[in-house]
Short mmCIF file of C-alpha atoms in Angstrom, two decimals:
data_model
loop_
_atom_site.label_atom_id
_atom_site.label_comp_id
_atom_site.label_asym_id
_atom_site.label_seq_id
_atom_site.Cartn_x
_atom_site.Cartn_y
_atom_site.Cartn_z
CA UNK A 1 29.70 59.63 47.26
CA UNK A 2 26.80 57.04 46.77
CA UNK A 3 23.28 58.45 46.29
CA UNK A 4 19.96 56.20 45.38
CA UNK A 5 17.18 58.42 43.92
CA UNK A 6 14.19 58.25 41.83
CA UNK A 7 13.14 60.89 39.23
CA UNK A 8 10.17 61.50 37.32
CA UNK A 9 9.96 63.01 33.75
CA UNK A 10 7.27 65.32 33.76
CA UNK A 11 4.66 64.96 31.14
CA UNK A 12 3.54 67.94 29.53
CA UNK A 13 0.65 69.70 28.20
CA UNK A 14 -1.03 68.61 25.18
CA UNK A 15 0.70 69.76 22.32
CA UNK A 16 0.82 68.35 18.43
CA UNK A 17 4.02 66.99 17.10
CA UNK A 18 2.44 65.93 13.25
CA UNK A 19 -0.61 66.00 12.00
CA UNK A 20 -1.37 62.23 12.15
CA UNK A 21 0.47 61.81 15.36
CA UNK A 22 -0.90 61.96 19.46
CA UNK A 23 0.25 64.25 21.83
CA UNK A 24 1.36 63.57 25.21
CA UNK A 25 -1.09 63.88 27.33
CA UNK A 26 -3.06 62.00 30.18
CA UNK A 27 -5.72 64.38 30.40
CA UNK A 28 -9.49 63.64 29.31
CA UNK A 29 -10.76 63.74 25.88
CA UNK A 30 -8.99 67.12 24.21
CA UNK A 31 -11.73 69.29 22.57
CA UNK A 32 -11.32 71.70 20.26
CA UNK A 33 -12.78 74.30 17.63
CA UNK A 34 -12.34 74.80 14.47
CA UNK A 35 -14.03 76.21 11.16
CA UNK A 36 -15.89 73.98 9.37
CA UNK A 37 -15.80 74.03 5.73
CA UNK A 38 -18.46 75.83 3.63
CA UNK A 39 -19.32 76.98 0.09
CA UNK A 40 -18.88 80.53 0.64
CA UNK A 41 -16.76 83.01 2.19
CA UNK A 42 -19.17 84.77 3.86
CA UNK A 43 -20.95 82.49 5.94
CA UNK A 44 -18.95 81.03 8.82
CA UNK A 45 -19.43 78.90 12.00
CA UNK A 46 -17.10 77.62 14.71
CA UNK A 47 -16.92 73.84 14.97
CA UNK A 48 -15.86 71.33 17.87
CA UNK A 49 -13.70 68.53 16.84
CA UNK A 50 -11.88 65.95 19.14
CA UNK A 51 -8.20 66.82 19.03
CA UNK A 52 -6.97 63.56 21.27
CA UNK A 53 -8.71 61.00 23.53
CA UNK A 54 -8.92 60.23 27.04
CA UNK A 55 -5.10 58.78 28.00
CA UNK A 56 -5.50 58.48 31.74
CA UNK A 57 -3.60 55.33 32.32
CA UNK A 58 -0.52 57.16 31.13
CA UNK A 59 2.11 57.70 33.82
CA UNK A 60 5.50 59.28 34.56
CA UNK A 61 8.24 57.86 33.07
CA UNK A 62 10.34 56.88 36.35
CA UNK A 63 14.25 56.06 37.27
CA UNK A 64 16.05 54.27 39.92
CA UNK A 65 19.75 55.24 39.60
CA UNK A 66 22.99 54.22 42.08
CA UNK A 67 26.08 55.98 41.18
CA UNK A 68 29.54 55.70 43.18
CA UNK A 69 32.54 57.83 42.80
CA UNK A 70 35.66 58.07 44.41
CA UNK A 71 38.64 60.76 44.03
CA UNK A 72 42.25 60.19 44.54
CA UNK A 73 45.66 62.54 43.95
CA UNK A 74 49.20 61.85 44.86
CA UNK A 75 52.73 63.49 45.16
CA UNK A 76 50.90 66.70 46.05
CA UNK A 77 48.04 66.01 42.86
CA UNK A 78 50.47 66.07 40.21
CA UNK A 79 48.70 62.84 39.75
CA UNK A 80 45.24 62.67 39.85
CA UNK A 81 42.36 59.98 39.50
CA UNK A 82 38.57 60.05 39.28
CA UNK A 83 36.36 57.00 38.78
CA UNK A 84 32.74 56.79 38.96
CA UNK A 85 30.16 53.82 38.32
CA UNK A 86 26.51 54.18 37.80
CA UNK A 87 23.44 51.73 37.62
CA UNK A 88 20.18 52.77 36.28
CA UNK A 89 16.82 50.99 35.83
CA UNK A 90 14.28 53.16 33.55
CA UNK A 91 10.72 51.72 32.91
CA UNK A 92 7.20 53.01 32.58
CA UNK A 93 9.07 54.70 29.27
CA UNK A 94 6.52 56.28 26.96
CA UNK A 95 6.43 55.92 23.43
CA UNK A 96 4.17 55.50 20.34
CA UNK A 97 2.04 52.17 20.22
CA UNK A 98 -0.35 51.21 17.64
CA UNK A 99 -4.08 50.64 19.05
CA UNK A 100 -7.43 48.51 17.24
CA UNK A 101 -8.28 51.87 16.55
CA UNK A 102 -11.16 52.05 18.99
CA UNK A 103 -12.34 55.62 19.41
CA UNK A 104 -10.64 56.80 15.90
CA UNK A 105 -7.05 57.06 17.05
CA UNK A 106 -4.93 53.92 15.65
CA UNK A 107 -1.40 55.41 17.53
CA UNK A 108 -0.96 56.92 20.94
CA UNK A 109 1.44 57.18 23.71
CA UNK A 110 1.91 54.23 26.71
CA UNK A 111 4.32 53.56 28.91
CA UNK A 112 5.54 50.68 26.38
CA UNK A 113 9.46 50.46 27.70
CA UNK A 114 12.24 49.47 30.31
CA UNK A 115 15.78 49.91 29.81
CA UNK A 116 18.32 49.08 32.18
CA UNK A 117 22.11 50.56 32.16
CA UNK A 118 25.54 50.83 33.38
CA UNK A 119 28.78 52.59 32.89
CA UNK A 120 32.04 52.79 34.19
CA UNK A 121 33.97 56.81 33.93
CA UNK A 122 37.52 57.01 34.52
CA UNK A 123 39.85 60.21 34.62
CA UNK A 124 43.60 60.55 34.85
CA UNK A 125 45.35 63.69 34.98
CA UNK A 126 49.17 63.87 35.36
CA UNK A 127 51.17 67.08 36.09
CA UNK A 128 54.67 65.08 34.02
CA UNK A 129 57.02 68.04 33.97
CA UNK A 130 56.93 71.63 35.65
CA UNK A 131 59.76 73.79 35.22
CA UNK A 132 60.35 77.30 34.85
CA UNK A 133 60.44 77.81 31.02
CA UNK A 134 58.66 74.24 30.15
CA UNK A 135 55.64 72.06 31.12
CA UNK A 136 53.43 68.88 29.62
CA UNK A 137 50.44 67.98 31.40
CA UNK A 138 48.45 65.03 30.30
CA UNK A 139 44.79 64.02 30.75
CA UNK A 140 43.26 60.89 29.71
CA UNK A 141 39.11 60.25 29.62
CA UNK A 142 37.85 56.75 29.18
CA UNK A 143 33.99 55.94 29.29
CA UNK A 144 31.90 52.27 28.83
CA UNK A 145 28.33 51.91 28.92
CA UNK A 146 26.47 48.62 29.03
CA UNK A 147 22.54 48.87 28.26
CA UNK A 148 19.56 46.50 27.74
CA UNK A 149 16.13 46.70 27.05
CA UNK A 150 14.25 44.86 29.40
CA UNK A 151 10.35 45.35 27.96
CA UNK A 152 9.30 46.09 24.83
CA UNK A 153 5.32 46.69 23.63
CA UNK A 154 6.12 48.50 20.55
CA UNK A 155 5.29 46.99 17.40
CA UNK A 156 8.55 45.52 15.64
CA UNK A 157 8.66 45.25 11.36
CA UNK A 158 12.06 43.82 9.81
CA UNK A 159 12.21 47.02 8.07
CA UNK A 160 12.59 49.22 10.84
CA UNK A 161 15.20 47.09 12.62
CA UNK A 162 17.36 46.31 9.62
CA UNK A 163 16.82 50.20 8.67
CA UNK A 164 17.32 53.53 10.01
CA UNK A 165 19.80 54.77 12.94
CA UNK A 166 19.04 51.69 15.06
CA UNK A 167 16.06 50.22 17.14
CA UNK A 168 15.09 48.80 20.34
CA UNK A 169 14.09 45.08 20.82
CA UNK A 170 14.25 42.77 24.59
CA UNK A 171 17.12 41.66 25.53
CA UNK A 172 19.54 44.05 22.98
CA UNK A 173 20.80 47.89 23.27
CA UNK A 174 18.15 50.55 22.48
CA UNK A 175 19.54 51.26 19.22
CA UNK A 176 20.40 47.99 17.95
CA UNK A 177 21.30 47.38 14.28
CA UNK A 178 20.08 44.32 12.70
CA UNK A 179 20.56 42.69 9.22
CA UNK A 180 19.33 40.08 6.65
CA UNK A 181 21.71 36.62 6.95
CA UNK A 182 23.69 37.11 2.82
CA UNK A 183 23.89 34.03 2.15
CA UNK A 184 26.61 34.81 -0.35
CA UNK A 185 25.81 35.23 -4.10
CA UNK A 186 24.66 31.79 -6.82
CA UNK A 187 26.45 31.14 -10.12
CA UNK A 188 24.44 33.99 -11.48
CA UNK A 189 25.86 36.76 -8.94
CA UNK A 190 22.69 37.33 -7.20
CA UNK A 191 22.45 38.07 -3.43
CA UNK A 192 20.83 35.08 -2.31
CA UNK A 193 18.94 35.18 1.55
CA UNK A 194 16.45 33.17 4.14
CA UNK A 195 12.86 34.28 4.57
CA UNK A 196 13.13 38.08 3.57
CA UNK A 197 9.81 38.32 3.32
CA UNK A 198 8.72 37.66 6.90
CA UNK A 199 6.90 40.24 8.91
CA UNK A 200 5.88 39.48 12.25
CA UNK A 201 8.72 36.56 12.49
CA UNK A 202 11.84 38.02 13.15
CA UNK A 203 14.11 35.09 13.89
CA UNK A 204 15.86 35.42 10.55
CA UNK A 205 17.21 38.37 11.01
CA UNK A 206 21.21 38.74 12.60
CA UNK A 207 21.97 41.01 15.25
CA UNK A 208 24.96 43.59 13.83
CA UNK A 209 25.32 45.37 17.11
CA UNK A 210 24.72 48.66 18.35
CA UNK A 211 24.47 52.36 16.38
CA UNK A 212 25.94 53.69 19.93
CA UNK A 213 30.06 53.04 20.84
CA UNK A 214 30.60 51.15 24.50
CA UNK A 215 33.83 52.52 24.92
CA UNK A 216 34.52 56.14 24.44
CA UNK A 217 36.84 59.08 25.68
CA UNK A 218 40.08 61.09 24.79
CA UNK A 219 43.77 61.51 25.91
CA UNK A 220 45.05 65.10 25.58
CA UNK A 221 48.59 66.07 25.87
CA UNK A 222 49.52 70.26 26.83
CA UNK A 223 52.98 71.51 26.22
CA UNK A 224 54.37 74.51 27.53
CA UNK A 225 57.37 76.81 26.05
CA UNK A 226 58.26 80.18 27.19
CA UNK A 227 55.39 81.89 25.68
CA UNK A 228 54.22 79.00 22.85
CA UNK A 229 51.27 76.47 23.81
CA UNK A 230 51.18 73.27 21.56
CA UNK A 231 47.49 70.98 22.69
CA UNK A 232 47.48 67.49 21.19
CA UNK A 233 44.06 66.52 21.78
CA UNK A 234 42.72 62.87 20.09
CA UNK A 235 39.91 61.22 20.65
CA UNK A 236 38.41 57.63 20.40
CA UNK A 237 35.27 55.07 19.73
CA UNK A 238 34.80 51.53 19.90
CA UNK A 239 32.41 49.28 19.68
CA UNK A 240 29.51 50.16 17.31
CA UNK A 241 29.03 49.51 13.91
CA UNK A 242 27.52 51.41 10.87
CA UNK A 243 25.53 50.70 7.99
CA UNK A 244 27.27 51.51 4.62
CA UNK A 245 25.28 53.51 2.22
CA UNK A 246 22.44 51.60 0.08
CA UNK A 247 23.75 52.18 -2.89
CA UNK A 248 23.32 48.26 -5.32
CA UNK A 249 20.56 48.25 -7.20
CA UNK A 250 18.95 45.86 -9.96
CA UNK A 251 19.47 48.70 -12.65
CA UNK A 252 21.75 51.99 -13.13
CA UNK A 253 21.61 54.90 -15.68
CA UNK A 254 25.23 56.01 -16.56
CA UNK A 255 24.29 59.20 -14.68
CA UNK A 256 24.83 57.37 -11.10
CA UNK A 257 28.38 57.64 -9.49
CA UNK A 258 29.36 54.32 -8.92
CA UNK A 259 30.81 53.01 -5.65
CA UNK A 260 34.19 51.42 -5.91
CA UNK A 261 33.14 48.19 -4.79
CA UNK A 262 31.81 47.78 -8.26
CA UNK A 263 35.80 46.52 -9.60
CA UNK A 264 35.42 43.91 -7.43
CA UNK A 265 31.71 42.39 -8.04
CA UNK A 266 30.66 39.22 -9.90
CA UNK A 267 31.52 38.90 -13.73
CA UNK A 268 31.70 35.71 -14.71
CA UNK A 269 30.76 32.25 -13.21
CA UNK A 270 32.74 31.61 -10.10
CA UNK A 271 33.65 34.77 -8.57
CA UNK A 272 30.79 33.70 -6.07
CA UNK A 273 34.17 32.03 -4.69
CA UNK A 274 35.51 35.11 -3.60
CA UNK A 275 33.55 37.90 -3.86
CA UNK A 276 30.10 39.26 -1.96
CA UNK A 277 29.46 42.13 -4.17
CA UNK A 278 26.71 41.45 -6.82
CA UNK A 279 26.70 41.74 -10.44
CA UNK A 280 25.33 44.16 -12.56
CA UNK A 281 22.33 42.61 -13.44
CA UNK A 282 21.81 42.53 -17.41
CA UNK A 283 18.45 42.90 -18.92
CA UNK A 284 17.50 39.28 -19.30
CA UNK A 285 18.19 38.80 -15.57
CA UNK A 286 15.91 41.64 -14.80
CA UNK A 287 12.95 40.56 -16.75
CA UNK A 288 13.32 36.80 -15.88
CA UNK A 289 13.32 37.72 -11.98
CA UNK A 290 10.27 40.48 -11.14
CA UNK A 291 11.83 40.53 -7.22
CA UNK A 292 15.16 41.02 -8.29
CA UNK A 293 14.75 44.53 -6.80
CA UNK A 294 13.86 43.04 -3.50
CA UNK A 295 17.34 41.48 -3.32
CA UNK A 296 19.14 43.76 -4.15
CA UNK A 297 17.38 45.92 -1.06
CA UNK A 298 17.99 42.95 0.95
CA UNK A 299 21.27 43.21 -0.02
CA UNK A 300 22.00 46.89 0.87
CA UNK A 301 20.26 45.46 4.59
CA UNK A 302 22.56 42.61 5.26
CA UNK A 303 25.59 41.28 7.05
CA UNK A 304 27.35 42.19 3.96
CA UNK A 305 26.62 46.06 4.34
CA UNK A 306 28.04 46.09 7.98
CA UNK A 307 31.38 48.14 8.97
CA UNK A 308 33.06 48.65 12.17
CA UNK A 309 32.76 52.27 13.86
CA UNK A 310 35.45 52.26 15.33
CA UNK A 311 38.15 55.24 14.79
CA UNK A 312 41.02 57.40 17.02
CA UNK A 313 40.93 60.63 15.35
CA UNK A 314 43.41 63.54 16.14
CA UNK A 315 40.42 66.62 17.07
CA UNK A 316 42.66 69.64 17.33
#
């Protein structure tokens, strides 16, 4: 089947998610009342307060999708095959921007994004014995998605890309991991970087890749024997990466539980060589160095601090 259709996410009511934060909403100016402080319990009065602003140039978030799927058994379906491909274009996606402020509201919601995807589905199912007292059926899942973001307005801090579960920026996956460039440690066994500090430049910072696999499914295998069921179910992801836990720091109390990276960090001049796992700093190196911390955050944010996601696990 091949279908082209466009869908619109429906924006609701005015509601609050925090107290600091805008609702969605493209309505006119939200009014409304409250109780206004005073001295005494006893003498009250209702109050009107603006609750949100005017948003009328917010829109629907909209979709233009083409999926195609085809389905296919042989030698009377004891082999079967289902494949299905999709393209989707998103945009007019709303979000949180940051505003001059005008009115009294520094963050609302805009249609800020565009995000383009495709995948690829696959199913195999195979019948591979059937007899009387005994049968094994296998079925095998694969998935891979392929997504971009195409526009952007959001405001972008190193922090929150190197940070967190993953974040948008053009031209990468919408939850895209990036890092500071280690630049391996000096003869002191300090994590040593490029431009940490830099805020609204962002061309120091390496692209990891993405919180979210590309290539996902399972492969299940049913047995059969007189009146006994065995299911061998495992399933697989590739292609993300994860951030290992922050855990270096310029200082320790003997209290912490160390990771077991520690055996292998810097101890003595010229394990820079062939190690990437800092030293302990000492006292002297701590008061000689008042960013020391900052490196060692840097550090916990890096290239050095990446792992593969990948795994095959056996589920039941």
């Amino acid at each position: 089947s091949i279908s082209k259709a466009v869908s619109h996410l429906s924006l609701k009511a005015s509601y609050s998610l925090t107290a600091d934060r805008p609702s969605v909403t493209n309505a006119l100016a939200v009014i409304q009342s409250y109780s206004p402080w005073r001295p005494s319990a006893g003498v009250t009065e209702s109050g009107l307060t603006i609750y949100d602003l005017e948003n009328s140039e917010l829109t629907y978030e909209k979709k233009n999708e083409v999926n195609v799927g085809i389905d296919m058994g042989f030698l009377n379906n004891r082999i079967s095959l289902a494949a299905d491909w999709y393209k989707r274009d998103n945009h007019d996606l709303i979000g949180v921007i940051n505003t001059q402020g005008i009115g009294g509201q520094v963050m609302k919601y805009g249609n800020v994004a565009g995000l383009k995807s495709s995948g690829v589905e696959l199913t195999l199912s195979t019948r591979n014995i059937e007899t009387k007292n005994f049968s094994w059926s296998t079925d095998f899942i694969y998935s891979h998605l392929k997504e971009e973001v195409t526009d952007l307005m959001s405001y972008k801090r190193a922090i929150d890309l190197v940070s967190g579960t993953g974040f948008g920026m053009e031209g990468y996956p919408s939850r895209s991991i990036f890092s500071f460039d280690f630049q391996g440690l000096n003869d002191e066994g300090i994590p040593q970087f490029i431009n940490v500090q830099e805020r609204n430049n962002l061309g120091h910072l390496k692209y990891s890749g993405t919180a979210d696999p590309t290539d996902f499914g399972s492969f299940g295998n049913m047995f059969r024997l007189y009146g006994f069921k065995l299911n061998v179910f495992i399933t697989y992801s590739f292609g993300n990466v994860i951030r290992l836990d922050p855990v270096f720091s310029e200082s320790y109390s003997d209290l912490l539980s160390m990771p077991r990276e520690f055996r292998n960090r810097w101890m003595r001049p010229g394990d820079e060589n062939h190690t990437d796992i800092p030293v302990i700093a000492n006292k002297r190196q701590v008061k000689k160095d008042n960013y020391l911390s900052r490196a060692y955050n840097a550090y916990n944010y890096s290239t050095a601090r990446i792992a593969k996601g990948d795994f095959i696990r056996m589920k039941e």
